XYZ file of C-alpha atoms in Angstrom:
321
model
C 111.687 225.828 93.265
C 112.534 224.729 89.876
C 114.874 222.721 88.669
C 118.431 222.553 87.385
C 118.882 221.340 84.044
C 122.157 220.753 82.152
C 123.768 222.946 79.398
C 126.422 222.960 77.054
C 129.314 225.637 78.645
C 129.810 226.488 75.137
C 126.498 228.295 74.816
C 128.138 230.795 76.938
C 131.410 232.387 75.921
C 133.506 231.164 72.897
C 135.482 232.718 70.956
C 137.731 231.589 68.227
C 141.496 230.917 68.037
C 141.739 234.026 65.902
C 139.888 236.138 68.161
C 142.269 234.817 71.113
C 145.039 236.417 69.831
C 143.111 239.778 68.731
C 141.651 239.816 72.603
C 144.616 238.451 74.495
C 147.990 239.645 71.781
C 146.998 242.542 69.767
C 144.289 244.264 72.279
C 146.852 243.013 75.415
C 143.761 243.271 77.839
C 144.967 243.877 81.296
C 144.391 244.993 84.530
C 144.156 248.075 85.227
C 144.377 249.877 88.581
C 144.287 253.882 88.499
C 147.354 255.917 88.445
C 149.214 252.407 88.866
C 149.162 250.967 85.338
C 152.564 251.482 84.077
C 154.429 249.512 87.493
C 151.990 246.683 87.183
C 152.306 243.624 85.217
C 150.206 240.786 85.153
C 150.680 237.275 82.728
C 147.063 236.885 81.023
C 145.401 234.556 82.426
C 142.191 232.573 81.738
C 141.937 229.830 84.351
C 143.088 228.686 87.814
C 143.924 225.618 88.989
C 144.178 224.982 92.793
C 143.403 226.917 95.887
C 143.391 230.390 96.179
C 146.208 230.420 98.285
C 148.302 227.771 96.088
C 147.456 227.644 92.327
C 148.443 227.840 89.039
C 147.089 230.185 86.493
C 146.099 229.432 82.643
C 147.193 231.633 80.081
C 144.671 231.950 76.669
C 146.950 228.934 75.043
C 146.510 226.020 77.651
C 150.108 226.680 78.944
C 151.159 227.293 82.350
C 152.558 230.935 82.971
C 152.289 231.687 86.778
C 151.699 230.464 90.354
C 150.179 231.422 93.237
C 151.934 230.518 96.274
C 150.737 232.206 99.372
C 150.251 236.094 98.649
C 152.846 235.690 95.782
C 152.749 236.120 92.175
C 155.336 234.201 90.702
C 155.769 234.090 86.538
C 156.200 230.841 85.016
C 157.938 233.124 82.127
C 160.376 230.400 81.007
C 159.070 229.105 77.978
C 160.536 225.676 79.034
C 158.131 225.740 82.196
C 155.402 227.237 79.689
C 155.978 224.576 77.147
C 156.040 221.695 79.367
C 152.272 222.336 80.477
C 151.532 221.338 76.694
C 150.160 217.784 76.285
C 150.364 216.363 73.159
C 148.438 213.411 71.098
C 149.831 210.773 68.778
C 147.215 209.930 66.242
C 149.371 206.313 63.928
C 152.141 207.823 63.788
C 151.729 212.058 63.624
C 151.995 213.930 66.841
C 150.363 217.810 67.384
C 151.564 220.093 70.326
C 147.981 220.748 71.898
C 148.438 224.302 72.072
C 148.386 227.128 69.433
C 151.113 228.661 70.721
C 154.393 228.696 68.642
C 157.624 227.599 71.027
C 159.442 230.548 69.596
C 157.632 233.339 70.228
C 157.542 235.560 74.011
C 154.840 237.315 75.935
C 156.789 239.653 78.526
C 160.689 241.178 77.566
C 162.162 238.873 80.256
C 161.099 235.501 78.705
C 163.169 232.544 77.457
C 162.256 231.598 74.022
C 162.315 227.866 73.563
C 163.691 226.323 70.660
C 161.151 225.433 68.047
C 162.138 221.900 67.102
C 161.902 220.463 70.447
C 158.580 220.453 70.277
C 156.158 218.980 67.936
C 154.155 220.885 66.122
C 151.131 223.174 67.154
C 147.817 222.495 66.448
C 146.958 225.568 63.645
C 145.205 229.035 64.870
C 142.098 228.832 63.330
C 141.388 224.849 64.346
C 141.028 226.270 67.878
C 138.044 227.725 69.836
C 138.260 228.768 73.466
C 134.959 228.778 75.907
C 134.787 230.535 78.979
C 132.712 230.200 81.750
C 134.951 230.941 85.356
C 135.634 228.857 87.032
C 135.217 226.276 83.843
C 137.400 226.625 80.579
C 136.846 224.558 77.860
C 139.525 224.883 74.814
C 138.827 222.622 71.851
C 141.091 221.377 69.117
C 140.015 220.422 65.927
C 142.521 217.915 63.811
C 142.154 215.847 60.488
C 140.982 212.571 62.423
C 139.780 213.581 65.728
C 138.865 216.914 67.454
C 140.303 217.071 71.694
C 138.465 219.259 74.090
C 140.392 219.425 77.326
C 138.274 220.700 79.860
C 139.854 222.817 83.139
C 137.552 221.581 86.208
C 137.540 224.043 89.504
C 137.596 222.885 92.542
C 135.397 225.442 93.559
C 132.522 223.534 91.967
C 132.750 220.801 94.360
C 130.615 222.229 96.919
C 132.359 220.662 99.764
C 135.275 220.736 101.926
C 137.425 220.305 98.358
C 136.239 223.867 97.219
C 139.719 224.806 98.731
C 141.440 221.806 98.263
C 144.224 222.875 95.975
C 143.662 220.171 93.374
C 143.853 220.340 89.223
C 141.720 218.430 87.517
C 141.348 218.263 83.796
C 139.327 215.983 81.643
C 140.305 215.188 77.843
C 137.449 214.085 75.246
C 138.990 212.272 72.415
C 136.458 212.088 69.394
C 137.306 209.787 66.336
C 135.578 211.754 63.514
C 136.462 209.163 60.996
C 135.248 206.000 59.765
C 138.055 204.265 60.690
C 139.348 202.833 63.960
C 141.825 205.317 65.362
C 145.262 203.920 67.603
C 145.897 207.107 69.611
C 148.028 208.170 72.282
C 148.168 211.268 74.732
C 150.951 212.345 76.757
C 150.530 214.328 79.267
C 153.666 216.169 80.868
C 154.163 218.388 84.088
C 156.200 220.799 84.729
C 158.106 220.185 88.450
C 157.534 223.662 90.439
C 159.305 222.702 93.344
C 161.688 224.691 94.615
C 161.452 227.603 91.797
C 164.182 229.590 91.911
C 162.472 233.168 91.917
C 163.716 236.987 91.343
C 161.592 240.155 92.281
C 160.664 241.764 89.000
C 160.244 245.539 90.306
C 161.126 245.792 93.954
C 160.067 249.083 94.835
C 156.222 248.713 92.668
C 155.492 245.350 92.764
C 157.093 243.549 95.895
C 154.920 240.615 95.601
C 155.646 239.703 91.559
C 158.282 237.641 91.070
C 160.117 235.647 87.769
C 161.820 232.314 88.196
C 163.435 229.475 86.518
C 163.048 225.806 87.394
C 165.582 223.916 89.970
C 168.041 222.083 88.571
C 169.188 220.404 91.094
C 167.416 218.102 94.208
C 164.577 216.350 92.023
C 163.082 213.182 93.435
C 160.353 212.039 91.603
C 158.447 208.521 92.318
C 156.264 206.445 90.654
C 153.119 206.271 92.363
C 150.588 203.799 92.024
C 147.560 202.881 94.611
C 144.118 202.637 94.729
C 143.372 202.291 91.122
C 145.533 205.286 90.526
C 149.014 205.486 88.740
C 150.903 208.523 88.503
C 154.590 210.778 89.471
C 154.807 212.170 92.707
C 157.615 215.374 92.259
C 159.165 216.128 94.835
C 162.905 217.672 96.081
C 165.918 217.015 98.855
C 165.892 220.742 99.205
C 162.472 221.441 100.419
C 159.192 219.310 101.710
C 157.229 220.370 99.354
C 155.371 218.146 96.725
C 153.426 217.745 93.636
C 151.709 215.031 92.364
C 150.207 213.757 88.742
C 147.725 210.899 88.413
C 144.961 209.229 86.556
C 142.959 206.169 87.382
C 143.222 203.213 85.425
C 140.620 202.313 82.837
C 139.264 200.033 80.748
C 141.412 199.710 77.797
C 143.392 202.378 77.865
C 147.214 201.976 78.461
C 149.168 203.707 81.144
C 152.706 204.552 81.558
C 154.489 207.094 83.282
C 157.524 209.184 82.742
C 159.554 210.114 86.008
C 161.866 212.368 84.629
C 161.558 214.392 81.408
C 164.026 217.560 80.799
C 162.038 220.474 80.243
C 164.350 221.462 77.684
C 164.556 217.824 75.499
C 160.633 217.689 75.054
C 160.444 215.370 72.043
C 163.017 213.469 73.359
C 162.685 212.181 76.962
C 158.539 212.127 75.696
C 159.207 209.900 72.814
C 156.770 206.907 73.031
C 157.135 203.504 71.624
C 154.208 202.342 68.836
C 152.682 200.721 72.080
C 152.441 204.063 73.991
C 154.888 203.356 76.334
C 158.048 206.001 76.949
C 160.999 204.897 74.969
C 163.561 205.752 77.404
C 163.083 206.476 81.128
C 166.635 208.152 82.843
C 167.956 209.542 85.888
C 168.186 213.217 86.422
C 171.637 214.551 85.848
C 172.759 217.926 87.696
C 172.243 221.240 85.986
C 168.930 220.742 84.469
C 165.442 221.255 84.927
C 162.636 218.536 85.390
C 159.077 217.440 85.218
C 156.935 214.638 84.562
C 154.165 212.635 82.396
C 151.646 210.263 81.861
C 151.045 208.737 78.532
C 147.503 207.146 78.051
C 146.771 205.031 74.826
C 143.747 203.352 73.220
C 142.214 202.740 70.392
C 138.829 204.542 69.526
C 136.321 202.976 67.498
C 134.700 204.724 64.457
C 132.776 208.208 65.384
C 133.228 207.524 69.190
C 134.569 209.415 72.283
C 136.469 209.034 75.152
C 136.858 210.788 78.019
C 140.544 211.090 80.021
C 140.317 212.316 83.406
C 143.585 213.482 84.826
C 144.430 215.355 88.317
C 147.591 217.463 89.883
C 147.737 217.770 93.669
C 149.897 221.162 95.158
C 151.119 219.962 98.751
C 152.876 222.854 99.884
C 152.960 222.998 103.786
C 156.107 225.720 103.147
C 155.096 228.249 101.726
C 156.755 231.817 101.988
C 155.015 235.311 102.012
């Protein structure tokens, strides 16, 4: 039998930032089931995190935009949701939205635009390239100092009991292309999708699709840190249901987390001090909608790499068909 050697993922499948949108905006390539096309509607998606059963899809930008939850479809089509998927990196003192996608602009006719300047700005269309090989997605990010890859890891790779664990792991490789030591900081935020609060979208075709909008009321996050691991556990007085974000402590990198952020005050409640810790940490306040984040922060020597390995957990023993 012979045997398995490694290989680059990107010797596969990639495809350019430009040719995302021709593939995934202007050719809109969809499902299509026979004689059924025109009741169906599907978010395009690239990647799964998670189980089968309880997972969250991808779309072609890196963003959130629907989740699984038993045998439903629910779209993550408020751009607040969307938008807080999006890490960003502080390189000194300039931040970049790690995403292409601009805050303003919608996918489906019922989305919620978000307001442009509450986020930082996107990383440009033709700095990004997007490699596919399912389960794996790899989308990389090329900027003046450093280039980011973040890397989507299955669970169904595992091989083991975890295959259908529903688990998220990601990994982020930070590469100083410079000469010159580089004081960077990533922050990555999570959108709380506890206790959505979900609509049918076409009762009579679809049954099984729905929209939604985050809670805004019953958040209880917690800080969590064991075992070498620090993170937000997300969770809600309304229902038992849970989410969790981690990553282990390393080696000189800095870690702080962020309870509470308000989907809708981004650069704001994720505002970081020069030492990479959040500036302001607050209570939730009724009548608005909630995640959380990790910031991570380091300093990277001269044409060197790190690697940032962060996970999401989905415990959702209620789940409704």
């Amino acid at each position: 039998m012979s045997q398995s050697k490694p290989f680059d993922i990107r010797d596969i499948y990639t495809i350019s930032g430009v040719q995302i949108a021709e593939i995934y905006e202007k050719n809109k390539m969809t499902v299509h089931f026979q004689g059924m096309s025109k009741c169906l509607d599907f978010p395009q998606t690239v990647a799964i995190q998670g189980a089968p059963t309880c997972s969250i899809g991808i779309s072609p930008y890196g963003l959130y935009n629907r989740f699984n939850d038993a045998g439903r479809l629910i779209m993550t089509n408020q751009k607040a949701i969307q938008f807080g998927s999006a890490p960003y990196i502080r390189v000194d003192d300039e931040c970049t939205l790690l995403t292409q996608k601009q805050p303003g602009e919608t996918e489906l006719p019922d989305d919620i635009p978000a307001v442009k300047n509450y986020y930082h700005e996107p990383v440009p269309v033709e700095n990004v390239s997007m490699t596919i090989a399912t389960p794996s997605l790899e989308i990389a990010y090329e900027l003046d100092t450093v280039k980011v890859v973040r890397r989507f890891i299955s669970p169904l790779l595992s091989g083991n009991d975890d295959t259908v664990t529903p688990l998220c792991a990601e990994e982020f490789v930070v590469e100083n292309t410079t000469n010159e030591p580089q004081e960077i900081t990533i922050v990555v935020p999570r959108p709380s999708l506890i206790n959505l609060q979900e609509k049918e979208v076409k009762p009579t075709d679809q049954d099984s699709v729905y929209i939604c909008t985050a809670a805004v009321s019953g958040q209880k996050h917690e800080e969590l840190k064991t075992a070498g691991m620090r993170g937000v556990i997300m969770a809600s007085t309304q229902t038992i249901n849970r989410m969790a974000l981690a990553v282990p402590e390393m080696e000189g990198v800095s870690v702080d987390v962020q309870p509470y952020f308000c989907l809708n005050k981004y650069k704001g409640d994720l505002l970081v001090n020069a030492d990479g810790t959040f500036y302001e940490k607050r209570k939730p306040v009724l009548r608005s909608d909630y995640g959380a984040a990790i910031s991570l922060t380091f300093t990277l020597a001269p044409q060197s790499s790190k690697t940032l390995p962060v996970v999401m957990a989905l415990d959702f023993p209620v789940q409704d068909y």
